[in-house]
Short mmCIF file of C-alpha atoms in Angstrom, two decimals:
data_model
loop_
_atom_site.label_atom_id
_atom_site.label_comp_id
_atom_site.label_asym_id
_atom_site.label_seq_id
_atom_site.Cartn_x
_atom_site.Cartn_y
_atom_site.Cartn_z
CA UNK A 20 -173.68 157.09 7.82
CA UNK A 21 -176.36 155.74 5.49
CA UNK A 22 -173.75 155.20 2.79
CA UNK A 23 -171.61 153.18 5.19
CA UNK A 24 -174.55 151.00 6.14
CA UNK A 25 -175.28 150.27 2.48
CA UNK A 26 -171.64 149.29 1.93
CA UNK A 27 -171.71 146.98 4.95
CA UNK A 28 -174.86 145.35 3.58
CA UNK A 29 -173.06 144.95 0.26
CA UNK A 30 -170.17 143.16 2.01
CA UNK A 31 -172.58 140.75 3.70
CA UNK A 32 -174.35 140.10 0.39
CA UNK A 33 -171.09 139.34 -1.44
CA UNK A 34 -169.85 136.95 1.25
CA UNK A 35 -173.24 135.21 1.35
CA UNK A 36 -173.44 134.78 -2.43
CA UNK A 37 -169.90 133.40 -2.57
CA UNK A 38 -170.66 130.97 0.25
CA UNK A 39 -173.68 129.66 -1.65
CA UNK A 40 -171.51 129.31 -4.77
CA UNK A 41 -168.92 127.31 -2.82
CA UNK A 42 -171.59 125.07 -1.33
CA UNK A 43 -173.18 124.37 -4.72
CA UNK A 44 -169.85 123.73 -6.45
CA UNK A 45 -168.75 121.34 -3.71
CA UNK A 46 -171.93 119.33 -4.16
CA UNK A 47 -172.21 119.43 -7.96
CA UNK A 48 -168.60 119.42 -9.18
CA UNK A 49 -165.75 116.99 -8.80
CA UNK A 50 -163.19 117.71 -6.06
CA UNK A 51 -160.53 118.72 -8.59
CA UNK A 52 -162.80 121.13 -10.46
CA UNK A 53 -164.09 122.59 -7.21
CA UNK A 54 -160.59 123.11 -5.80
CA UNK A 55 -158.93 124.52 -8.91
CA UNK A 56 -161.74 126.49 -10.53
CA UNK A 57 -164.90 127.14 -8.50
CA UNK A 58 -163.20 127.79 -5.17
CA UNK A 59 -160.60 130.14 -6.66
CA UNK A 60 -163.21 131.94 -8.76
CA UNK A 61 -165.42 132.55 -5.72
CA UNK A 62 -162.49 133.71 -3.60
CA UNK A 63 -161.16 136.15 -6.21
CA UNK A 64 -164.64 137.49 -6.91
CA UNK A 65 -165.26 138.03 -3.19
CA UNK A 66 -161.85 139.67 -2.70
CA UNK A 67 -162.09 141.99 -5.72
CA UNK A 68 -165.60 143.28 -5.04
CA UNK A 69 -164.87 143.85 -1.35
CA UNK A 70 -161.58 145.60 -2.10
CA UNK A 71 -163.14 147.94 -4.67
CA UNK A 72 -165.94 148.94 -2.30
CA UNK A 73 -163.50 149.38 0.56
CA UNK A 74 -161.18 151.55 -1.54
CA UNK A 75 -164.19 153.67 -2.46
CA UNK A 76 -164.90 154.19 1.24
CA UNK A 77 -161.24 155.02 1.86
CA UNK A 78 -161.05 157.61 -0.93
CA UNK A 79 -164.51 159.20 -0.78
CA UNK A 80 -165.60 158.53 2.78
CA UNK A 81 -163.40 161.03 4.72
CA UNK A 82 -164.79 164.11 2.93
CA UNK A 83 -168.18 162.86 1.73
CA UNK A 84 -169.21 160.36 4.37
CA UNK A 85 -167.92 161.88 7.56
CA UNK A 86 -165.85 158.91 8.77
CA UNK A 87 -162.10 158.50 8.99
CA UNK A 88 -159.38 155.98 8.29
CA UNK A 89 -159.99 154.15 11.56
CA UNK A 90 -163.41 152.99 10.34
CA UNK A 91 -161.98 151.76 7.03
CA UNK A 92 -159.13 149.88 8.73
CA UNK A 93 -161.56 148.23 11.13
CA UNK A 94 -163.67 147.11 8.17
CA UNK A 95 -160.52 145.87 6.42
CA UNK A 96 -159.56 143.72 9.39
CA UNK A 97 -163.07 142.28 9.73
CA UNK A 98 -163.33 141.60 6.00
CA UNK A 99 -159.89 139.96 5.90
CA UNK A 100 -160.90 137.73 8.80
CA UNK A 101 -164.20 136.86 7.09
CA UNK A 102 -162.38 136.06 3.85
CA UNK A 103 -159.82 133.89 5.61
CA UNK A 104 -162.54 131.97 7.42
CA UNK A 105 -164.75 131.43 4.37
CA UNK A 106 -162.29 130.80 1.53
CA UNK A 107 -162.12 127.05 2.23
CA UNK A 108 -158.46 126.71 1.23
CA UNK A 109 -158.50 129.02 -1.79
CA UNK A 110 -155.50 131.31 -2.25
CA UNK A 111 -157.11 134.00 -4.46
CA UNK A 112 -153.59 135.30 -5.04
CA UNK A 113 -151.27 134.25 -7.90
CA UNK A 114 -148.14 134.49 -5.74
CA UNK A 115 -149.67 132.13 -3.16
CA UNK A 116 -150.61 129.66 -5.92
CA UNK A 117 -147.09 129.85 -7.34
CA UNK A 118 -145.69 129.34 -3.86
CA UNK A 119 -147.74 126.14 -3.51
CA UNK A 120 -146.38 125.00 -6.88
CA UNK A 121 -142.78 125.68 -5.81
CA UNK A 122 -143.39 123.77 -2.56
CA UNK A 123 -144.50 120.71 -4.59
CA UNK A 124 -148.02 121.02 -3.19
CA UNK A 125 -149.70 121.57 -6.57
CA UNK A 126 -149.09 120.42 -10.14
CA UNK A 127 -148.40 122.72 -13.07
CA UNK A 128 -151.82 122.07 -14.66
CA UNK A 129 -153.68 122.74 -11.41
CA UNK A 130 -151.67 125.93 -10.83
CA UNK A 131 -152.51 127.18 -14.32
CA UNK A 132 -156.20 126.44 -13.74
CA UNK A 133 -156.10 128.37 -10.44
CA UNK A 134 -154.48 131.40 -12.08
CA UNK A 135 -157.12 131.39 -14.82
CA UNK A 136 -159.98 131.12 -12.31
CA UNK A 137 -158.49 133.97 -10.25
CA UNK A 138 -158.27 136.24 -13.28
CA UNK A 139 -161.86 135.50 -14.34
CA UNK A 140 -163.18 135.94 -10.79
CA UNK A 141 -161.45 139.30 -10.38
CA UNK A 142 -162.67 140.49 -13.79
CA UNK A 143 -166.28 139.52 -13.06
CA UNK A 144 -166.02 141.16 -9.64
CA UNK A 145 -164.75 144.40 -11.17
CA UNK A 146 -167.56 144.48 -13.77
CA UNK A 147 -170.35 143.78 -11.27
CA UNK A 148 -169.00 146.33 -8.80
CA UNK A 149 -168.96 149.00 -11.50
CA UNK A 150 -172.56 148.04 -12.33
CA UNK A 151 -173.47 148.32 -8.64
CA UNK A 152 -171.89 151.78 -8.46
CA UNK A 153 -173.87 152.89 -11.52
CA UNK A 154 -177.11 152.41 -9.55
CA UNK A 155 -175.95 155.30 -7.30
CA UNK A 156 -177.70 154.01 -4.21
CA UNK A 157 -175.90 156.51 -1.97
CA UNK A 158 -174.09 159.80 -2.32
CA UNK A 159 -170.79 157.98 -1.96
CA UNK A 160 -171.60 155.79 -4.95
CA UNK A 161 -172.77 158.80 -6.92
CA UNK A 162 -169.42 160.53 -6.39
CA UNK A 163 -167.48 157.34 -7.08
CA UNK A 164 -169.42 156.77 -10.29
CA UNK A 165 -168.44 160.27 -11.45
CA UNK A 166 -164.72 159.98 -10.68
CA UNK A 167 -164.22 156.31 -11.61
CA UNK A 168 -163.51 156.94 -15.35
CA UNK A 169 -160.88 159.55 -14.40
CA UNK A 170 -159.06 157.47 -11.78
CA UNK A 171 -155.34 158.03 -11.31
CA UNK A 172 -152.55 155.54 -10.73
CA UNK A 173 -152.03 154.13 -7.24
CA UNK A 174 -148.25 154.45 -7.69
CA UNK A 175 -147.36 157.57 -5.70
CA UNK A 176 -143.62 156.98 -5.38
CA UNK A 177 -140.70 156.50 -7.72
CA UNK A 178 -140.83 153.28 -9.72
CA UNK A 179 -137.96 151.48 -7.91
CA UNK A 180 -139.31 152.50 -4.51
CA UNK A 181 -142.85 151.42 -5.42
CA UNK A 182 -141.61 148.00 -6.60
CA UNK A 183 -139.60 147.68 -3.37
CA UNK A 184 -142.66 148.55 -1.28
CA UNK A 185 -144.87 145.97 -2.99
CA UNK A 186 -142.08 143.39 -2.82
CA UNK A 187 -141.57 144.06 0.90
CA UNK A 188 -145.30 143.74 1.58
CA UNK A 189 -145.38 140.44 -0.28
CA UNK A 190 -142.25 139.28 1.57
CA UNK A 191 -143.74 139.95 5.01
CA UNK A 192 -147.14 138.54 4.08
CA UNK A 193 -145.67 135.29 2.78
CA UNK A 194 -143.38 134.91 5.79
CA UNK A 195 -146.41 135.10 8.08
CA UNK A 196 -148.37 132.77 5.78
CA UNK A 197 -145.58 130.17 5.78
CA UNK A 198 -145.33 130.39 9.56
CA UNK A 199 -149.03 129.97 10.33
CA UNK A 200 -150.21 127.84 7.37
CA UNK A 201 -150.39 124.68 9.53
CA UNK A 202 -151.86 126.47 12.56
CA UNK A 203 -155.45 126.22 13.73
CA UNK A 204 -157.78 128.67 11.92
CA UNK A 205 -158.49 130.31 15.27
CA UNK A 206 -154.89 131.62 15.22
CA UNK A 207 -154.17 131.69 11.47
CA UNK A 208 -157.15 133.84 10.41
CA UNK A 209 -156.61 136.79 12.81
CA UNK A 210 -152.84 136.69 12.27
CA UNK A 211 -153.21 137.06 8.49
CA UNK A 212 -155.97 139.67 8.88
CA UNK A 213 -153.79 141.74 11.21
CA UNK A 214 -150.87 141.44 8.78
CA UNK A 215 -152.96 142.64 5.84
CA UNK A 216 -154.34 145.56 7.88
CA UNK A 217 -150.88 146.61 9.07
CA UNK A 218 -149.36 146.45 5.58
CA UNK A 219 -152.26 148.41 4.09
CA UNK A 220 -151.91 151.10 6.75
CA UNK A 221 -148.15 151.48 6.29
CA UNK A 222 -147.75 150.99 2.52
CA UNK A 223 -151.15 152.14 1.26
CA UNK A 224 -150.14 155.79 0.67
CA UNK A 225 -147.26 154.72 -1.61
CA UNK A 226 -148.71 151.96 -3.79
CA UNK A 227 -152.11 151.00 -2.42
CA UNK A 228 -150.54 147.92 -0.76
CA UNK A 229 -152.13 145.30 -3.02
CA UNK A 230 -149.35 142.62 -2.97
CA UNK A 231 -151.76 140.60 -5.10
CA UNK A 232 -151.15 140.84 -8.88
CA UNK A 233 -154.67 139.88 -9.98
CA UNK A 234 -156.29 142.26 -7.50
CA UNK A 235 -154.02 145.11 -8.60
CA UNK A 236 -154.74 144.36 -12.27
CA UNK A 237 -158.50 144.61 -11.77
CA UNK A 238 -158.28 147.65 -9.52
CA UNK A 239 -155.68 150.04 -10.89
CA UNK A 240 -154.25 148.89 -14.25
CA UNK A 241 -156.90 150.82 -16.19
CA UNK A 242 -156.10 154.09 -14.39
CA UNK A 243 -153.99 156.77 -16.06
CA UNK A 244 -150.68 158.08 -14.77
CA UNK A 245 -148.45 155.02 -15.24
CA UNK A 246 -147.63 152.80 -18.19
CA UNK A 247 -148.55 149.15 -18.45
CA UNK A 248 -144.89 148.16 -17.94
CA UNK A 249 -144.74 150.29 -14.80
CA UNK A 250 -147.73 148.41 -13.42
CA UNK A 251 -146.14 145.07 -14.33
CA UNK A 252 -142.90 145.93 -12.51
CA UNK A 253 -144.61 147.18 -9.36
CA UNK A 254 -147.62 144.89 -9.01
CA UNK A 255 -146.39 141.65 -10.63
CA UNK A 256 -142.61 141.47 -10.47
CA UNK A 257 -142.39 143.13 -7.05
CA UNK A 258 -144.76 140.69 -5.24
CA UNK A 259 -143.27 137.72 -7.09
CA UNK A 260 -139.75 138.65 -5.97
CA UNK A 261 -141.00 139.15 -2.42
CA UNK A 262 -142.63 135.70 -2.41
CA UNK A 263 -139.43 134.02 -3.68
CA UNK A 264 -137.32 135.80 -1.07
CA UNK A 265 -139.71 134.78 1.73
CA UNK A 266 -139.78 131.16 0.55
CA UNK A 267 -135.99 131.02 0.29
CA UNK A 268 -135.52 132.55 3.73
CA UNK A 269 -138.11 130.30 5.38
CA UNK A 270 -137.19 127.02 3.65
CA UNK A 271 -133.55 127.61 2.83
CA UNK A 272 -134.29 126.35 -0.68
CA UNK A 273 -136.99 126.20 -3.35
CA UNK A 274 -138.08 122.52 -3.52
CA UNK A 275 -139.37 122.69 -7.11
CA UNK A 276 -136.04 124.03 -8.40
CA UNK A 277 -133.41 122.36 -6.21
CA UNK A 278 -133.28 120.15 -3.13
CA UNK A 279 -130.02 121.38 -1.61
CA UNK A 280 -130.48 123.72 1.34
CA UNK A 281 -128.60 126.91 0.56
CA UNK A 282 -129.00 128.73 3.87
CA UNK A 283 -129.28 126.20 6.67
CA UNK A 284 -127.19 123.12 7.41
CA UNK A 285 -129.28 120.04 7.98
CA UNK A 286 -128.26 117.82 10.87
CA UNK A 287 -129.51 114.33 11.59
CA UNK A 288 -132.17 114.13 14.25
CA UNK A 289 -130.81 110.83 15.56
CA UNK A 290 -127.29 110.72 16.97
CA UNK A 291 -125.49 107.65 18.27
CA UNK A 292 -123.20 108.47 21.21
CA UNK A 293 -119.61 107.63 20.33
CA UNK A 294 -118.69 106.68 23.88
CA UNK A 295 -121.39 104.02 23.99
CA UNK A 296 -120.28 102.49 20.72
CA UNK A 297 -116.65 102.37 21.91
CA UNK A 298 -117.67 100.71 25.15
CA UNK A 299 -119.63 98.04 23.28
CA UNK A 300 -116.69 97.28 20.99
CA UNK A 301 -114.24 97.09 23.88
CA UNK A 302 -116.68 94.92 25.83
CA UNK A 303 -116.93 92.43 22.94
CA UNK A 304 -113.21 91.70 22.79
CA UNK A 305 -112.78 90.01 26.21
CA UNK A 306 -115.84 87.85 25.58
CA UNK A 307 -114.24 86.59 22.40
CA UNK A 308 -111.02 85.75 24.25
CA UNK A 309 -112.89 83.92 27.01
CA UNK A 310 -114.70 81.77 24.45
CA UNK A 311 -111.47 80.82 22.78
CA UNK A 312 -109.84 80.02 26.08
CA UNK A 313 -112.74 77.86 27.15
CA UNK A 314 -112.67 75.85 23.96
CA UNK A 315 -108.92 75.21 24.34
CA UNK A 316 -109.30 74.03 27.95
CA UNK A 317 -111.78 71.28 27.05
CA UNK A 318 -110.29 67.74 27.35
CA UNK A 319 -109.62 66.02 24.11
CA UNK A 320 -110.83 62.48 23.50
#
């Protein structure tokens, strides 16, 4: 269990460092730079390093550390909750950033800056995690450092099925995100953490259940067993299609592309009862006749 304790300490260190980075950037940088660059960089760095260490525990831990999948899934839920509570509005996911762009919540330039910051954060997180493994602080890290150069692809199903799995995970994740995005963090954070844990448990054996293109690129694109185009189809096109399907189902349209609702008929919230209008019109007619009659009955000079 010493290896598990070291990994838990590593998780705490990563979250703490990223929190300090967010605090400094909020104080030293402009709001736009903090929101588009620093916040997304810190979130992607935190997500990538935590995911790599957690995948190491999932792959090496059962036969070298003496703990099972239940421990890893518990850590995944707690880490997802910690990430959701500390990200300060960052998406750390290209499909979420593109969703915000399609919902008219973010400009094209800001979306491009977020995607760039996410890629840099994930790349730096991957490099520093590999450096951390090279120190071989525990037996788990020693084994991971040996097998890391010979890693195999996370795609363990046929290409169409793998793309469908990643697309379905992205679809369900974005549906939950759209539903709870305006909720209080007390409800939103555990709901998203439970969703991520459930999707990882069900779809992990087939594709790794990334449903995050940048995270998948940093984690598995360098592994042998699948071509670059295979990775693009499964880990980029699949989640993107899932996000678009979820947005279309939830909204009925894609605001950035067209305003017309394709799925749901929009009815006016305010209705004027027809019977009341008819009664008012019929009630006006006798009054008009009485006025005319009164004017005709007046004596003439």
